[in-house]
Every structure is written in structure tokens, then in C-alpha cells.
Coordinates of C-alpha atoms in Angstrom, one line a residue:
M1 CA 28.1 40.8 68.4
I2 CA 26.1 44.0 67.8
A3 CA 22.5 44.0 66.3
K4 CA 22.6 45.8 62.9
E5 CA 19.8 48.1 64.1
G6 CA 22.3 49.8 66.3
Y7 CA 24.8 50.7 63.7
P8 CA 23.1 54.1 62.7
Y9 CA 22.9 55.2 66.3
I10 CA 26.5 54.2 67.0
A11 CA 27.9 55.8 63.8
F12 CA 26.0 59.1 64.5
L13 CA 27.1 59.4 68.1
T14 CA 30.7 58.5 67.2
I15 CA 30.9 61.0 64.4
T16 CA 29.3 63.6 66.7
A17 CA 31.8 63.0 69.4
V18 CA 34.7 63.4 67.0
A19 CA 33.2 66.5 65.4
V20 CA 32.5 68.1 68.8
G21 CA 36.1 67.3 70.0
V22 CA 37.6 68.9 66.9
V23 CA 35.5 72.0 67.0
F24 CA 35.0 72.7 70.7
G25 CA 37.8 70.6 72.4
V26 CA 38.1 67.1 73.9
P27 CA 36.2 67.8 77.1
W28 CA 33.0 68.6 75.2
S29 CA 33.2 65.3 73.3
I30 CA 33.1 63.2 76.4
A31 CA 29.3 63.1 76.7
P32 CA 28.6 61.9 73.1
A33 CA 31.5 59.5 73.4
V34 CA 30.1 57.9 76.6
L35 CA 26.6 57.8 75.0
S36 CA 28.1 56.1 72.0
V37 CA 29.7 53.4 74.2
Y38 CA 26.4 52.9 76.0
V39 CA 24.4 52.5 72.8
T40 CA 27.0 50.0 71.6
Y41 CA 26.5 48.1 74.8
F42 CA 22.7 48.3 74.5
F43 CA 22.6 46.8 71.0
R44 CA 24.7 43.8 72.0
N45 CA 23.6 40.6 70.5
P46 CA 25.4 37.8 72.4
N47 CA 25.7 34.2 71.2
R48 CA 24.1 31.7 73.6
S49 CA 24.1 28.0 73.6
V50 CA 20.5 26.7 73.8
I51 CA 19.7 23.2 75.0
Y52 CA 16.9 21.9 72.7
D53 CA 14.1 20.2 74.6
P54 CA 10.5 20.2 73.1
K55 CA 9.0 19.8 76.5
L56 CA 10.6 23.1 77.8
I57 CA 9.5 26.7 77.3
L58 CA 12.3 29.1 77.3
A59 CA 12.2 32.8 78.3
P60 CA 11.8 35.1 75.2
A61 CA 13.8 37.9 76.7
D62 CA 16.2 39.0 79.4
G63 CA 14.8 41.0 82.3
R64 CA 12.7 40.7 85.5
V65 CA 9.4 38.9 85.8
M66 CA 6.7 41.6 86.6
S67 CA 3.8 39.2 86.9
V68 CA 2.6 35.6 86.4
E69 CA -1.2 35.4 86.0
T70 CA -4.0 33.3 84.6
I71 CA -5.9 35.0 81.8
F72 CA -8.5 34.3 79.2
E73 CA -6.8 34.7 75.8
D74 CA -9.3 35.3 72.9
Q75 CA -7.1 35.8 69.8
F76 CA -5.0 32.6 69.5
F77 CA -5.7 30.3 72.4
H78 CA -9.4 31.1 72.7
G79 CA -9.4 29.9 76.3
P80 CA -7.6 30.1 79.6
A81 CA -3.9 30.6 79.6
I82 CA -0.9 31.7 81.7
K83 CA 0.8 35.0 81.0
V84 CA 4.3 35.8 82.2
S85 CA 5.3 39.5 81.8
I86 CA 9.0 40.4 81.6
F87 CA 10.3 44.0 82.0
L88 CA 13.5 44.8 80.2
S89 CA 15.5 47.7 81.6
I90 CA 17.8 49.9 79.5
F91 CA 20.7 47.7 80.8
D92 CA 19.2 44.3 79.6
V93 CA 19.9 42.6 76.3
H94 CA 16.9 43.5 74.1
I95 CA 17.1 40.7 71.6
N96 CA 14.0 38.5 71.7
R97 CA 14.2 34.7 71.3
I98 CA 11.8 31.9 70.3
P99 CA 10.6 29.9 73.4
V100 CA 9.7 26.7 71.5
E101 CA 10.1 25.5 67.9
G102 CA 7.1 25.7 65.7
T103 CA 5.3 27.6 62.9
I104 CA 4.2 31.2 63.2
K105 CA 0.4 30.8 62.7
Y106 CA -0.6 34.3 64.1
Q107 CA 0.9 37.7 63.8
K108 CA -0.4 41.1 64.7
Y109 CA 1.1 44.6 65.0
T110 CA -0.7 47.3 66.9
C111 CA 0.1 51.0 66.9
G112 CA -0.3 52.6 70.3
K113 CA 1.0 54.9 73.1
L114 CA 4.4 55.0 74.7
K115 CA 3.7 54.5 78.4
P116 CA 6.5 53.2 80.7
A117 CA 6.8 49.4 80.0
Y118 CA 6.5 48.5 83.6
K119 CA 3.0 50.0 83.8
K120 CA 0.2 47.4 84.0
S121 CA -1.7 49.2 81.2
A122 CA 1.3 49.3 78.8
P123 CA 0.6 45.9 77.1
L124 CA -2.9 47.0 76.4
E125 CA -2.2 50.6 75.2
N126 CA 1.4 50.7 73.9
E127 CA 2.8 49.9 70.5
R128 CA 3.1 46.1 70.4
H129 CA 3.8 43.1 68.1
T130 CA 2.4 39.6 68.8
I131 CA 3.2 36.3 67.2
G132 CA 1.6 32.9 67.9
L133 CA 3.6 29.7 67.5
E134 CA 2.2 26.3 67.1
N135 CA 3.7 22.8 67.0
E136 CA 2.3 19.3 67.5
K137 CA 2.6 19.6 71.2
T138 CA 1.5 23.2 72.1
K139 CA 0.7 26.8 71.3
I140 CA 2.7 29.8 72.5
M141 CA 2.2 33.6 72.1
I142 CA 4.8 36.2 72.5
T143 CA 4.2 40.0 72.6
Q144 CA 6.8 42.6 72.2
V145 CA 5.6 45.8 74.0
A146 CA 7.3 49.2 73.4
G147 CA 8.2 51.4 76.4
V148 CA 8.4 55.1 76.9
L149 CA 11.8 55.4 75.3
A150 CA 11.2 52.9 72.5
R151 CA 10.3 54.1 69.1
R152 CA 10.3 50.9 67.1
I153 CA 9.7 47.2 67.5
V154 CA 11.9 45.1 65.2
S155 CA 10.8 41.7 63.9
W156 CA 12.8 39.4 61.7
V157 CA 10.1 36.7 61.2
A158 CA 6.8 36.6 59.3
L159 CA 3.6 34.6 59.2
G160 CA 4.2 31.0 58.1
D161 CA 7.9 30.9 59.1
E162 CA 9.3 27.8 60.7
V163 CA 11.3 28.8 63.8
Q164 CA 13.7 27.0 66.2
Q165 CA 13.8 27.1 70.0
G166 CA 16.2 29.8 71.1
Q167 CA 16.3 31.5 67.7
R168 CA 16.6 35.3 67.7
Y169 CA 13.5 36.7 66.1
G170 CA 13.5 40.5 66.9
M171 CA 14.2 43.2 69.4
I172 CA 12.7 46.3 71.0
K173 CA 14.7 49.5 71.0
F174 CA 15.4 50.8 74.5
S175 CA 13.2 50.0 77.6
S176 CA 10.3 47.6 77.0
C177 CA 8.3 44.6 78.1
T178 CA 7.9 41.1 76.6
E179 CA 5.0 38.8 77.4
I180 CA 4.8 35.1 76.9
I181 CA 1.4 33.3 77.0
M182 CA 1.4 29.6 77.6
P183 CA -1.3 26.9 77.9
A184 CA -3.1 26.9 81.3
D185 CA -1.8 23.4 82.2
V186 CA 1.9 24.3 81.9
D187 CA 4.1 23.9 84.9
V188 CA 5.4 27.4 85.6
F189 CA 9.1 27.6 86.8
V190 CA 9.4 31.4 87.4
A191 CA 7.8 33.8 89.9
K192 CA 7.3 37.5 90.2
G193 CA 10.6 39.3 90.9
E194 CA 12.9 36.7 89.4
R195 CA 15.4 37.6 86.7
V196 CA 15.4 35.6 83.5
K197 CA 17.6 35.3 80.5
G198 CA 16.3 34.9 76.9
G199 CA 16.9 31.5 75.4
K200 CA 18.4 30.2 78.7
T201 CA 15.9 30.4 81.6
I202 CA 13.1 27.8 81.6
V203 CA 9.8 29.5 82.3
G204 CA 7.6 26.5 81.8
R205 CA 7.4 22.8 81.1
L206 CA 4.7 21.1 79.1
C207 CA 2.7 18.6 81.1
E208 CA 3.4 15.0 80.2
E209 CA 0.6 13.3 78.2

């Protein structure tokens, strides 16, 4: 499957490759043709089987864990929390998924700079979109952070929406970072440097009551 946001890019590059081939010859069309294939690959939107478990917190994105740290979150949690930052390279699937089922109780979009997503300052200065989920067991925040190549964060959900664990909820075009913020007492299952897969990798487990 291909995310619909990729269709304009794919169509433009394919038409360009054909036009360049007709006007200048086939060798000149190779570069736009290869780029068209890559963009098709980038906007892939794979189906994934998600095991529903209300005690588990799933990764919101594919990529590599850049950091796991304890923070004080003052917008939604209003207290200590654990933040896991995931860097998405231009070769990772860029579809974002919901870590736990719940209701979207918080949403904020912030315009900003376009620093490389792996920079520690990027989540504070770059364009970003945050949602806060809440259910009867927990609260979770997810932030999509644009990178140096990204020009648009895409969200398919809105404040008040009921969402399911593993559900696709948006994407970030080209390189980016996704952060998940969890309660401070969650058992964390990932560490810096590990690769995770959105909707499949378990990043945390809620403590038993």
C-alpha cells in the first residue's frame, strides 16, 4: 500500500521521467525514474497485524531509539514522565501509529525550524504536532517532529477522536523524529540504539495495579 500523500510526488516524477526520456533520450530519464521508485518506496504504508493488549505500549514509529530519559512534562501529564525519542531515516516507514487505545484529549501544532531530526534541539525548535491520549488506565503523548528534509506533518485524527491501538494516525514527510511520553512508573522495554517498528515493538508496559 502507498500513502495517498505520496501520489502527487510519484506522479510528478514519473511524468518528468517520461518527458525527459522523450525529449532528451532514455539515459537522461534514469535519474528521475530512480527517484520516482524511491519516493514510491518511501511512501509505503504496510499492513501490520497488531496484538491488542491494554497493558502494553507500542512503538508509534519505525526507526532507531535516540534516547530514553526521565522528564517533567508540563502540558498534559503535569508531572514526571519517561520520554522515548525515535529517529526515522529516509529509509524507514514514516507512517505513525497509536501506541494505546484511548481518546485524544490534547492536540497542539507548533510551527518551527527545520533542523536535522537527530539533533537534540529539534523537538524543541522544529515544526511539530503533539497529541495526548487518555484511557481508564493511562495517559500517553506522541509528538511528530519534522526534520531538515520534511516540509509537512500529516495528521489524520482530531481532538476528541476515539483511536485504537496500532491504528495509523499520520505521517511525517521524509526524515523526522517521533517522541512518545509515558507515565514515570511504566516498565520500559527499549534502550538507546535499538531499532523499533511502529505498531509491533513493545516500548513499555503499564505497572500492575
